[in-house]
Amino acid sequence: MKYLAIATAAIAFMAGPLSAAESAAERDARMAWWREARFGMFVHWGLYSGLAGDWNGKMVGDSGGLEWIQQRVGADTHTYAAQAFPKFLPKPDFAREWAKLAKRAGCQYVVFTTKHHEGFALHDSKLTDYDAGDLLNRDLVREITDALRAEGLRVGFYHSVIDWHHPQYDFRKAKGLPYPKDGPAVAPTPRDHDRYIHFLHGQVDELISNYGKVDVIWWDYSSTGFQGDEAWRAMELLEKVRAKQPGVILNNRLFRIPEAGFNGMGTDSVTNRMDPKYGDFVTPEQHIPPTGLPGVDWETCMTLNTTWGYNRHDHKWKSDETVIRNLVDIASKGGNYLLNIGPTGDGSIPKETVDTFSAIGKWMAVNAESIRGTTASESGKPAFDGRLTRKGAVHYAHVFKRPADGRLTVPFKTSKATLLAGGQALKVTAGDKQSVIELPTELPDPIATVIRCE
Ligand code: H79
């Protein structure tokens, strides 16, 4: 016990005053809703949404992140805004459609872009005129936040620390962070990056002060050559955020160092080593870690086609089967799934996206208890084609493909097995280390049939 106490004190000391201020139990309580949720909606929406993958009337590309269109075409901020502004025409009540779809799909939270790399702020900011308040006389962050809360959803703010508009953002210092090629021409150099940092902190202060409780802040992003205090005065920013929003959950992307869960550049360079002073969760992007990331909280963010921001030319949509099985796979490894939508310039959700989220919702209406509030299966991938999740003494077997003989071997003792779809009891032969469940000849769900095992 004494050794443990000394070790705990040493860890708390090394982690610094911020983490020491919060005990492990307090952290668990703060993280509880997020760990239970398992499924959230990501929204990328900004001036790029109206451009929809076109520049000067021509297609820029049919794949890749078109929220990066300003950088892809190399436009300076004025040229970009002149073409994109007139196409960004939010319809009334767009946010209610987002919130209703997220709710219907079984999401517990929604993270949306308050500002992407282009620099355009969706809120009504006093610190710039490059914002929805000045352009549209609307506060889109308020509209979205209100709509999400009306559906009982948790609210997450994505906020880009990279900024292709602000005249003092020092792209020359920002090693490893791409910048539109014609950007430098329209702003003063040398730049005073401290003034940009002051602006960044100021806009974040507006976001954490004026919209009630913020459940998540999703920073994006840093490079190994430009990160943390040098790039964003990150620790000071985090202190301010935690002081005003003590319950907030933060990702780790103000940093790009091993202590904060990174092992290099690349969106798959995530590790399961992370000191909580840098944030609460790590963010594998567009991929699912093969064996999860035991020991840290993690969330895989992923697109439905190949872009985050709307591109009318991108038709590479993932199937319902892929995204539902991804959700199951991630839950079986103890992570969260943040699945993206890219609304159009008026805020409408593409039909393919509505269809897929509806399909997830249909599946979740029957099977949510096998996802929400579950933890990773300690036995890893089962011998059958499918996955396992667990909630205390209850195990859930997710069957992707019925074994030819209809006998499902599960790696634990169970004497009661029921189909979540319909509640039919299945015959079980219980053993000490494994049990065998007799499946019906036809599985009720060809994507993932869930069996509750007690
Ligand atoms: O907001 C979404 C992306 O815009 C942003 N994070 C998610 C959530 C992001 N995706 N990838 N990255 C940041 C890392 C940068 C990737 C790059 Fe590239 C590869 C930058 C330059 C080469 C992709 C291809 C983007 C521009 C060209």
Short mmCIF file of C-alpha atoms and ligand atoms in Angstrom, two decimals:
data_model
loop_
_atom_site.label_atom_id
_atom_site.label_comp_id
_atom_site.label_asym_id
_atom_site.label_seq_id
_atom_site.Cartn_x
_atom_site.Cartn_y
_atom_site.Cartn_z
CA MET A 1 0.00 0.00 0.00
CA LYS A 2 2.78 2.34 0.97
CA TYR A 3 4.62 1.64 -2.27
CA LEU A 4 1.40 2.27 -4.18
CA ALA A 5 0.86 5.59 -2.41
CA ILE A 6 4.40 6.72 -3.20
CA ALA A 7 4.06 5.60 -6.83
CA THR A 8 0.73 7.42 -7.18
CA ALA A 9 2.20 10.58 -5.69
CA ALA A 10 5.19 10.32 -8.03
CA ILE A 11 2.96 9.91 -11.07
CA ALA A 12 0.77 12.81 -9.97
CA PHE A 13 3.87 14.94 -9.50
CA MET A 14 5.28 14.04 -12.91
CA ALA A 15 1.95 14.68 -14.57
CA GLY A 16 2.00 18.21 -13.23
CA PRO A 17 -0.47 20.30 -11.28
CA LEU A 18 -3.36 20.00 -13.75
CA SER A 19 -3.68 16.22 -13.63
CA ALA A 20 -2.86 16.18 -9.94
CA ALA A 21 -5.86 18.44 -9.37
CA GLU A 22 -8.13 15.74 -10.78
CA SER A 23 -8.13 12.29 -9.19
CA ALA A 24 -8.50 9.14 -11.25
CA ALA A 25 -12.04 8.74 -9.88
CA GLU A 26 -12.94 12.31 -10.87
CA ARG A 27 -11.56 11.70 -14.34
CA ASP A 28 -13.58 8.50 -14.68
CA ALA A 29 -16.71 10.40 -13.67
CA ARG A 30 -15.99 13.14 -16.21
CA MET A 31 -15.33 10.59 -18.98
CA ALA A 32 -18.27 8.33 -18.10
CA TRP A 33 -20.87 9.54 -20.66
CA TRP A 34 -18.28 9.58 -23.47
CA ARG A 35 -17.07 6.05 -22.71
CA GLU A 36 -20.65 4.79 -22.63
CA ALA A 37 -21.69 6.58 -25.82
CA ARG A 38 -19.49 4.62 -28.25
CA PHE A 39 -21.07 6.39 -31.23
CA GLY A 40 -21.08 10.04 -32.31
CA MET A 41 -21.68 12.10 -35.46
CA PHE A 42 -18.98 14.35 -36.91
CA VAL A 43 -20.02 17.27 -39.14
CA HIS A 44 -17.75 19.15 -41.54
CA TRP A 45 -19.46 22.26 -42.78
CA GLY A 46 -18.02 25.58 -43.93
CA LEU A 47 -17.45 27.73 -47.02
CA TYR A 48 -15.93 24.70 -48.81
CA SER A 49 -19.34 22.95 -48.56
CA GLY A 50 -20.86 25.40 -51.04
CA LEU A 51 -17.99 24.92 -53.50
CA ALA A 52 -18.88 21.22 -53.41
CA GLY A 53 -15.62 20.14 -55.03
CA ASP A 54 -15.67 22.69 -57.90
CA TRP A 55 -13.35 25.62 -58.58
CA ASN A 56 -13.93 28.03 -61.50
CA GLY A 57 -16.74 25.73 -62.60
CA LYS A 58 -14.48 22.70 -62.88
CA MET A 59 -14.14 19.59 -60.76
CA VAL A 60 -11.09 19.70 -58.46
CA GLY A 61 -11.15 15.99 -57.71
CA ASP A 62 -13.45 13.06 -57.06
CA SER A 63 -11.75 11.90 -53.87
CA GLY A 64 -9.84 13.11 -50.83
CA GLY A 65 -10.68 15.83 -48.32
CA LEU A 66 -12.33 18.68 -50.24
CA GLU A 67 -12.58 20.76 -47.04
CA TRP A 68 -8.98 21.35 -48.14
CA ILE A 69 -10.10 22.81 -51.51
CA GLN A 70 -8.54 26.22 -50.81
CA GLN A 71 -5.18 24.52 -50.33
CA ARG A 72 -5.72 22.14 -53.26
CA VAL A 73 -6.30 25.01 -55.70
CA GLY A 74 -3.72 27.21 -53.95
CA ALA A 75 -6.06 30.18 -53.53
CA ASP A 76 -5.42 33.14 -51.24
CA THR A 77 -8.18 33.83 -48.74
CA HIS A 78 -9.82 36.71 -50.64
CA THR A 79 -10.04 34.85 -53.94
CA TYR A 80 -11.33 31.81 -52.09
CA ALA A 81 -13.94 33.71 -50.11
CA ALA A 82 -15.16 35.65 -53.17
CA GLN A 83 -16.01 32.38 -54.90
CA ALA A 84 -17.20 30.43 -51.87
CA PHE A 85 -19.27 33.05 -49.93
CA PRO A 86 -22.14 33.30 -52.42
CA LYS A 87 -22.57 29.52 -52.37
CA PHE A 88 -22.76 29.17 -48.60
CA LEU A 89 -26.49 29.68 -48.03
CA PRO A 90 -27.68 27.96 -44.84
CA LYS A 91 -31.41 27.25 -45.05
CA PRO A 92 -33.60 27.86 -42.01
CA ASP A 93 -33.70 24.95 -39.57
CA PHE A 94 -30.92 22.93 -41.28
CA ALA A 95 -29.53 22.06 -37.84
CA ARG A 96 -32.73 20.31 -36.80
CA GLU A 97 -32.25 17.83 -39.65
CA TRP A 98 -28.71 17.07 -38.47
CA ALA A 99 -29.82 16.62 -34.87
CA LYS A 100 -32.78 14.42 -35.75
CA LEU A 101 -30.66 12.19 -37.97
CA ALA A 102 -27.96 11.82 -35.30
CA LYS A 103 -30.59 10.97 -32.71
CA ARG A 104 -32.31 8.50 -34.99
CA ALA A 105 -29.01 6.76 -35.76
CA GLY A 106 -28.32 6.23 -32.07
CA CYS A 107 -25.54 8.80 -31.66
CA GLN A 108 -25.11 10.27 -28.19
CA TYR A 109 -23.04 13.25 -29.29
CA VAL A 110 -22.26 15.44 -32.30
CA VAL A 111 -18.96 17.20 -33.00
CA PHE A 112 -19.15 19.94 -35.64
CA THR A 113 -16.67 22.35 -37.22
CA THR A 114 -16.83 25.75 -35.52
CA LYS A 115 -13.91 26.73 -37.79
CA HIS A 116 -11.92 24.62 -40.24
CA HIS A 117 -8.48 25.40 -41.70
CA GLU A 118 -10.03 27.99 -44.07
CA GLY A 119 -10.50 30.20 -40.98
CA PHE A 120 -14.20 31.02 -41.41
CA ALA A 121 -15.97 30.97 -38.03
CA LEU A 122 -19.54 29.68 -37.83
CA HIS A 123 -20.28 31.67 -34.69
CA ASP A 124 -20.82 35.39 -34.28
CA SER A 125 -17.29 36.46 -33.41
CA LYS A 126 -16.34 39.92 -32.17
CA LEU A 127 -12.72 39.26 -33.13
CA THR A 128 -13.09 38.99 -36.91
CA ASP A 129 -15.47 39.82 -39.73
CA TYR A 130 -14.72 36.45 -41.36
CA ASP A 131 -17.61 34.78 -39.59
CA ALA A 132 -21.27 33.89 -39.94
CA GLY A 133 -22.28 36.77 -37.67
CA ASP A 134 -20.89 39.36 -40.09
CA LEU A 135 -21.57 37.52 -43.33
CA LEU A 136 -25.06 36.18 -42.70
CA ASN A 137 -26.19 37.96 -39.59
CA ARG A 138 -26.62 34.51 -38.03
CA ASP A 139 -24.89 32.63 -35.27
CA LEU A 140 -24.68 29.13 -36.74
CA VAL A 141 -22.93 27.70 -33.68
CA ARG A 142 -25.90 28.77 -31.59
CA GLU A 143 -28.38 27.34 -34.10
CA ILE A 144 -26.57 24.01 -34.20
CA THR A 145 -25.99 23.85 -30.44
CA ASP A 146 -29.66 24.62 -29.70
CA ALA A 147 -30.84 21.97 -32.18
CA LEU A 148 -28.54 19.31 -30.70
CA ARG A 149 -29.61 20.05 -27.14
CA ALA A 150 -33.28 19.90 -28.18
CA GLU A 151 -32.65 16.26 -29.18
CA GLY A 152 -30.79 15.54 -25.94
CA LEU A 153 -27.44 15.20 -27.73
CA ARG A 154 -24.07 16.16 -26.25
CA VAL A 155 -22.33 19.07 -27.99
CA GLY A 156 -18.78 18.94 -29.37
CA PHE A 157 -16.85 21.81 -30.99
CA TYR A 158 -14.26 20.94 -33.64
CA HIS A 159 -11.84 23.87 -33.81
CA SER A 160 -8.96 24.23 -36.26
CA VAL A 161 -5.85 25.80 -34.82
CA ILE A 162 -4.45 25.98 -38.35
CA ASP A 163 -5.78 29.16 -39.98
CA TRP A 164 -5.46 30.07 -43.66
CA HIS A 165 -7.21 33.44 -43.26
CA HIS A 166 -5.69 35.25 -40.29
CA PRO A 167 -3.02 37.70 -41.49
CA GLN A 168 -0.72 37.00 -38.53
CA TYR A 169 -0.86 33.18 -38.63
CA ASP A 170 2.78 32.43 -39.36
CA PHE A 171 2.74 29.74 -42.03
CA ARG A 172 6.54 29.96 -42.25
CA LYS A 173 6.91 28.87 -38.65
CA ALA A 174 4.21 26.23 -39.05
CA LYS A 175 6.55 23.50 -40.32
CA GLY A 176 4.70 20.45 -41.61
CA LEU A 177 1.33 22.19 -41.75
CA PRO A 178 0.31 22.84 -45.39
CA TYR A 179 -0.65 26.38 -46.48
CA PRO A 180 -2.34 27.51 -49.74
CA LYS A 181 0.31 28.52 -52.25
CA ASP A 182 -1.12 31.99 -53.03
CA GLY A 183 -1.85 32.73 -49.37
CA PRO A 184 1.41 34.54 -48.59
CA ALA A 185 0.81 37.15 -51.30
CA VAL A 186 -2.12 38.86 -49.58
CA ALA A 187 -0.91 39.27 -46.01
CA PRO A 188 1.92 41.13 -44.34
CA THR A 189 5.22 39.42 -43.71
CA PRO A 190 6.95 39.04 -41.38
CA ARG A 191 4.00 37.90 -39.32
CA ASP A 192 3.56 38.18 -35.59
CA HIS A 193 2.35 34.73 -34.64
CA ASP A 194 1.75 35.84 -31.02
CA ARG A 195 -1.04 38.01 -32.33
CA TYR A 196 -2.59 35.00 -34.04
CA ILE A 197 -2.33 33.01 -30.80
CA HIS A 198 -4.06 35.86 -28.98
CA PHE A 199 -6.85 35.70 -31.58
CA LEU A 200 -7.06 31.89 -31.34
CA HIS A 201 -7.39 32.05 -27.55
CA GLY A 202 -9.95 34.83 -27.91
CA GLN A 203 -12.17 32.89 -30.30
CA VAL A 204 -11.95 29.80 -28.12
CA ASP A 205 -12.95 31.97 -25.16
CA GLU A 206 -16.04 33.12 -27.09
CA LEU A 207 -16.92 29.49 -27.81
CA ILE A 208 -16.54 28.32 -24.22
CA SER A 209 -18.24 31.39 -22.73
CA ASN A 210 -21.33 31.99 -24.85
CA TYR A 211 -22.93 28.61 -25.60
CA GLY A 212 -23.44 26.97 -22.22
CA LYS A 213 -21.91 23.63 -21.45
CA VAL A 214 -19.48 22.34 -24.10
CA ASP A 215 -19.09 18.57 -23.84
CA VAL A 216 -16.16 18.04 -26.22
CA ILE A 217 -13.50 20.20 -27.88
CA TRP A 218 -11.85 18.55 -30.87
CA TRP A 219 -8.67 20.46 -31.80
CA ASP A 220 -7.15 19.96 -35.26
CA TYR A 221 -4.09 19.76 -35.66
CA SER A 222 -0.33 19.99 -35.00
CA SER A 223 2.85 18.66 -36.63
CA THR A 224 6.00 17.25 -35.08
CA GLY A 225 7.69 20.49 -36.20
CA PHE A 226 5.04 22.86 -34.86
CA GLN A 227 2.93 21.98 -31.85
CA GLY A 228 2.12 22.57 -28.20
CA ASP A 229 3.21 25.74 -26.46
CA GLU A 230 5.38 27.02 -29.29
CA ALA A 231 2.59 26.78 -31.82
CA TRP A 232 -0.55 27.56 -29.79
CA ARG A 233 0.49 28.32 -26.19
CA ALA A 234 -1.34 25.07 -25.68
CA MET A 235 -1.04 24.46 -21.92
CA GLU A 236 -2.31 27.95 -21.19
CA LEU A 237 -5.20 27.42 -23.62
CA LEU A 238 -6.10 24.11 -21.96
CA GLU A 239 -5.98 25.71 -18.50
CA LYS A 240 -8.40 28.42 -19.60
CA VAL A 241 -10.74 25.91 -21.20
CA ARG A 242 -10.75 23.59 -18.18
CA ALA A 243 -11.32 26.53 -15.81
CA LYS A 244 -14.46 27.63 -17.68
CA GLN A 245 -15.67 24.18 -18.73
CA PRO A 246 -14.63 21.78 -15.96
CA GLY A 247 -16.55 18.86 -17.47
CA VAL A 248 -15.20 19.23 -21.02
CA ILE A 249 -13.52 16.30 -22.81
CA LEU A 250 -10.56 17.22 -25.05
CA ASN A 251 -8.64 15.46 -27.78
CA ASN A 252 -4.85 15.54 -27.97
CA ARG A 253 -4.26 17.40 -31.22
CA LEU A 254 -2.81 20.60 -29.77
CA PHE A 255 0.27 18.41 -29.48
CA ARG A 256 2.30 16.00 -31.59
CA ILE A 257 4.72 14.40 -29.15
CA PRO A 258 5.05 10.85 -27.80
CA GLU A 259 3.84 11.90 -24.31
CA ALA A 260 0.56 13.01 -25.92
CA GLY A 261 -0.13 9.75 -27.76
CA PHE A 262 1.72 10.31 -31.06
CA ASN A 263 4.60 8.49 -32.67
CA GLY A 264 5.14 10.70 -35.69
CA MET A 265 3.11 12.39 -38.43
CA GLY A 266 0.33 10.64 -40.32
CA THR A 267 -3.22 10.18 -39.12
CA ASP A 268 -2.48 6.59 -38.02
CA SER A 269 0.51 7.51 -35.86
CA VAL A 270 -1.36 6.99 -32.59
CA THR A 271 -0.14 5.16 -29.50
CA ASN A 272 -1.67 4.01 -26.24
CA ARG A 273 0.69 6.12 -24.18
CA MET A 274 -0.72 9.48 -23.18
CA ASP A 275 -0.46 11.76 -20.19
CA PRO A 276 -3.92 13.22 -19.43
CA LYS A 277 -2.48 16.69 -19.06
CA TYR A 278 -2.37 16.85 -22.87
CA GLY A 279 -5.97 15.79 -23.38
CA ASP A 280 -8.41 12.98 -22.79
CA PHE A 281 -8.41 10.84 -25.90
CA VAL A 282 -6.37 9.91 -28.95
CA THR A 283 -7.74 10.19 -32.46
CA PRO A 284 -6.99 7.52 -35.07
CA GLU A 285 -8.25 9.05 -38.31
CA GLN A 286 -9.82 6.96 -41.10
CA HIS A 287 -8.70 3.68 -39.55
CA ILE A 288 -9.43 1.28 -36.70
CA PRO A 289 -6.45 0.16 -34.59
CA PRO A 290 -6.14 -3.62 -35.18
CA THR A 291 -6.16 -4.54 -31.48
CA GLY A 292 -7.59 -1.33 -30.04
CA LEU A 293 -5.53 0.95 -27.80
CA PRO A 294 -5.73 -0.60 -24.33
CA GLY A 295 -4.93 1.88 -21.57
CA VAL A 296 -6.13 5.06 -23.30
CA ASP A 297 -9.46 6.44 -24.41
CA TRP A 298 -9.66 6.56 -28.19
CA GLU A 299 -12.05 7.55 -30.94
CA THR A 300 -11.81 6.62 -34.61
CA CYS A 301 -13.11 9.40 -36.85
CA MET A 302 -14.08 8.36 -40.37
CA THR A 303 -15.71 9.63 -43.53
CA LEU A 304 -18.66 7.96 -45.28
CA ASN A 305 -17.13 8.48 -48.71
CA THR A 306 -13.56 9.84 -49.02
CA THR A 307 -14.08 13.51 -48.09
CA TRP A 308 -14.98 15.32 -44.85
CA GLY A 309 -16.39 18.45 -46.51
CA TYR A 310 -19.06 17.98 -49.20
CA ASN A 311 -17.85 17.05 -52.69
CA ARG A 312 -20.58 16.36 -55.22
CA HIS A 313 -18.15 14.30 -57.30
CA ASP A 314 -17.27 11.79 -54.57
CA HIS A 315 -19.40 8.66 -55.03
CA LYS A 316 -17.19 6.22 -53.15
CA TRP A 317 -19.74 5.63 -50.40
CA LYS A 318 -19.15 2.97 -47.79
CA SER A 319 -21.87 0.34 -47.55
CA ASP A 320 -24.24 0.04 -44.58
CA GLU A 321 -22.55 -3.27 -43.84
CA THR A 322 -19.13 -1.63 -43.62
CA VAL A 323 -20.13 1.15 -41.25
CA ILE A 324 -22.29 -1.03 -38.97
CA ARG A 325 -19.55 -3.63 -38.72
CA ASN A 326 -17.02 -0.85 -38.09
CA LEU A 327 -19.14 0.36 -35.19
CA VAL A 328 -19.26 -3.18 -33.78
CA ASP A 329 -15.53 -3.70 -34.36
CA ILE A 330 -14.65 -0.43 -32.60
CA ALA A 331 -16.93 -1.18 -29.63
CA SER A 332 -15.39 -4.67 -29.34
CA LYS A 333 -12.00 -2.96 -28.96
CA GLY A 334 -13.21 -0.36 -26.45
CA GLY A 335 -13.22 2.71 -28.70
CA ASN A 336 -15.71 5.28 -29.98
CA TYR A 337 -16.81 5.77 -33.59
CA LEU A 338 -17.17 9.37 -34.80
CA LEU A 339 -18.79 9.05 -38.20
CA ASN A 340 -18.75 12.07 -40.48
CA ILE A 341 -21.41 13.82 -42.53
CA GLY A 342 -20.65 16.58 -45.02
CA PRO A 343 -23.76 18.72 -45.56
CA THR A 344 -24.10 20.85 -48.71
CA GLY A 345 -23.82 24.64 -48.81
CA ASP A 346 -27.40 25.09 -47.62
CA GLY A 347 -26.96 22.58 -44.79
CA SER A 348 -28.84 19.72 -46.46
CA ILE A 349 -27.58 16.20 -45.84
CA PRO A 350 -26.79 14.13 -48.98
CA LYS A 351 -29.32 11.36 -49.61
CA GLU A 352 -26.69 8.58 -49.42
CA THR A 353 -25.77 9.85 -45.95
CA VAL A 354 -29.37 10.01 -44.75
CA ASP A 355 -29.87 6.44 -45.99
CA THR A 356 -26.79 5.09 -44.21
CA PHE A 357 -27.48 6.85 -40.91
CA SER A 358 -31.07 5.58 -41.13
CA ALA A 359 -29.79 2.03 -41.63
CA ILE A 360 -27.54 2.39 -38.58
CA GLY A 361 -30.55 3.70 -36.67
CA LYS A 362 -32.63 0.71 -37.68
CA TRP A 363 -29.89 -1.62 -36.46
CA MET A 364 -29.34 0.37 -33.25
CA ALA A 365 -33.09 0.38 -32.46
CA VAL A 366 -32.75 -3.38 -31.97
CA ASN A 367 -29.12 -3.74 -30.90
CA ALA A 368 -27.98 -0.55 -29.12
CA GLU A 369 -27.61 -2.33 -25.77
CA SER A 370 -24.76 -4.38 -27.29
CA ILE A 371 -22.85 -1.17 -28.14
CA ARG A 372 -23.77 1.57 -25.67
CA GLY A 373 -22.20 1.18 -22.24
CA THR A 374 -20.19 -1.86 -23.30
CA THR A 375 -16.47 -2.43 -22.85
CA ALA A 376 -13.87 -4.22 -24.95
CA SER A 377 -14.01 -7.97 -25.09
CA GLU A 378 -10.91 -9.22 -23.31
CA SER A 379 -10.84 -12.33 -25.48
CA GLY A 380 -10.19 -10.31 -28.63
CA LYS A 381 -11.52 -11.51 -31.97
CA PRO A 382 -13.64 -14.65 -31.57
CA ALA A 383 -13.16 -17.84 -33.59
CA PHE A 384 -16.38 -17.16 -35.54
CA ASP A 385 -16.81 -14.39 -38.13
CA GLY A 386 -17.96 -11.58 -35.84
CA ARG A 387 -17.10 -9.68 -32.67
CA LEU A 388 -17.72 -9.72 -28.91
CA THR A 389 -18.64 -6.89 -26.54
CA ARG A 390 -19.36 -7.04 -22.84
CA LYS A 391 -21.36 -5.27 -20.15
CA GLY A 392 -20.43 -6.68 -16.73
CA ALA A 393 -21.61 -10.29 -16.58
CA VAL A 394 -23.42 -10.03 -19.94
CA HIS A 395 -21.55 -10.83 -23.15
CA TYR A 396 -22.81 -9.92 -26.61
CA ALA A 397 -21.88 -12.02 -29.61
CA HIS A 398 -22.15 -10.14 -32.89
CA VAL A 399 -22.40 -12.67 -35.70
CA PHE A 400 -21.40 -11.38 -39.15
CA LYS A 401 -21.59 -14.78 -40.86
CA ARG A 402 -23.40 -17.90 -39.72
CA PRO A 403 -21.06 -20.89 -39.29
CA ALA A 404 -22.04 -23.60 -41.80
CA ASP A 405 -23.06 -26.04 -39.07
CA GLY A 406 -25.05 -23.37 -37.20
CA ARG A 407 -23.05 -23.93 -34.02
CA LEU A 408 -21.50 -20.80 -32.52
CA THR A 409 -18.64 -21.36 -30.09
CA VAL A 410 -18.17 -18.48 -27.65
CA PRO A 411 -15.09 -18.19 -25.37
CA PHE A 412 -16.93 -17.95 -22.02
CA LYS A 413 -19.43 -19.79 -19.84
CA THR A 414 -23.05 -18.94 -20.53
CA SER A 415 -26.29 -20.79 -19.92
CA LYS A 416 -28.77 -18.31 -21.38
CA ALA A 417 -28.55 -16.94 -24.94
CA THR A 418 -31.20 -14.81 -26.64
CA LEU A 419 -31.43 -13.03 -29.97
CA LEU A 420 -31.70 -9.25 -29.48
CA ALA A 421 -33.86 -9.20 -32.61
CA GLY A 422 -37.12 -10.76 -31.47
CA GLY A 423 -35.89 -12.09 -28.12
CA GLN A 424 -35.93 -15.77 -29.12
CA ALA A 425 -34.06 -18.02 -26.66
CA LEU A 426 -31.38 -20.22 -28.25
CA LYS A 427 -30.21 -23.64 -27.15
CA VAL A 428 -26.87 -23.48 -25.30
CA THR A 429 -24.39 -26.10 -24.22
CA ALA A 430 -22.45 -24.42 -21.43
CA GLY A 431 -18.84 -25.32 -20.70
CA ASP A 432 -16.38 -23.84 -18.22
CA LYS A 433 -14.18 -21.98 -20.72
CA GLN A 434 -16.46 -22.02 -23.73
CA SER A 435 -20.07 -22.60 -24.68
CA VAL A 436 -21.85 -23.60 -27.87
CA ILE A 437 -24.97 -21.78 -29.09
CA GLU A 438 -27.32 -23.28 -31.72
CA LEU A 439 -28.18 -20.58 -34.26
CA PRO A 440 -31.43 -20.43 -36.21
CA THR A 441 -31.13 -21.51 -39.87
CA GLU A 442 -31.60 -17.93 -40.99
CA LEU A 443 -29.95 -15.06 -39.09
CA PRO A 444 -32.37 -12.17 -38.51
CA ASP A 445 -29.77 -9.55 -39.54
CA PRO A 446 -27.36 -10.32 -42.41
CA ILE A 447 -25.05 -7.48 -41.32
CA ALA A 448 -24.70 -8.28 -37.62
CA THR A 449 -27.01 -10.49 -35.59
CA VAL A 450 -26.52 -9.96 -31.87
CA ILE A 451 -26.89 -12.66 -29.22
CA ARG A 452 -27.15 -11.65 -25.59
CA CYS A 453 -25.35 -14.18 -23.37
CA GLU A 454 -25.92 -14.27 -19.61
O1 H79 B 1 -10.93 17.80 -40.58
C1 H79 B 1 -10.53 16.62 -41.21
C2 H79 B 1 -9.34 16.82 -42.08
O2 H79 B 1 -9.47 17.95 -42.89
C3 H79 B 1 -8.23 16.98 -41.09
N1 H79 B 1 -8.70 16.23 -39.92
C4 H79 B 1 -9.96 15.64 -40.24
C5 H79 B 1 -10.81 15.38 -39.02
C6 H79 B 1 -7.01 16.35 -41.60
N2 H79 B 1 -7.02 15.27 -42.35
N3 H79 B 1 -5.80 14.91 -42.63
N4 H79 B 1 -5.03 15.72 -42.03
C7 H79 B 1 -5.74 16.63 -41.39
C8 H79 B 1 -3.63 15.51 -42.08
C9 H79 B 1 -3.08 16.12 -43.31
C10 H79 B 1 -3.00 15.38 -44.46
C11 H79 B 1 -2.33 15.91 -45.59
FE1 H79 B 1 -3.02 16.48 -47.36
C12 H79 B 1 -1.74 15.12 -46.59
C13 H79 B 1 -1.97 17.24 -45.80
C14 H79 B 1 -1.21 17.30 -46.98
C15 H79 B 1 -1.07 15.99 -47.47
C16 H79 B 1 -4.85 15.59 -47.76
C17 H79 B 1 -4.12 15.60 -48.90
C18 H79 B 1 -5.02 16.92 -47.39
C19 H79 B 1 -4.38 17.70 -48.31
C20 H79 B 1 -3.82 16.90 -49.24
#
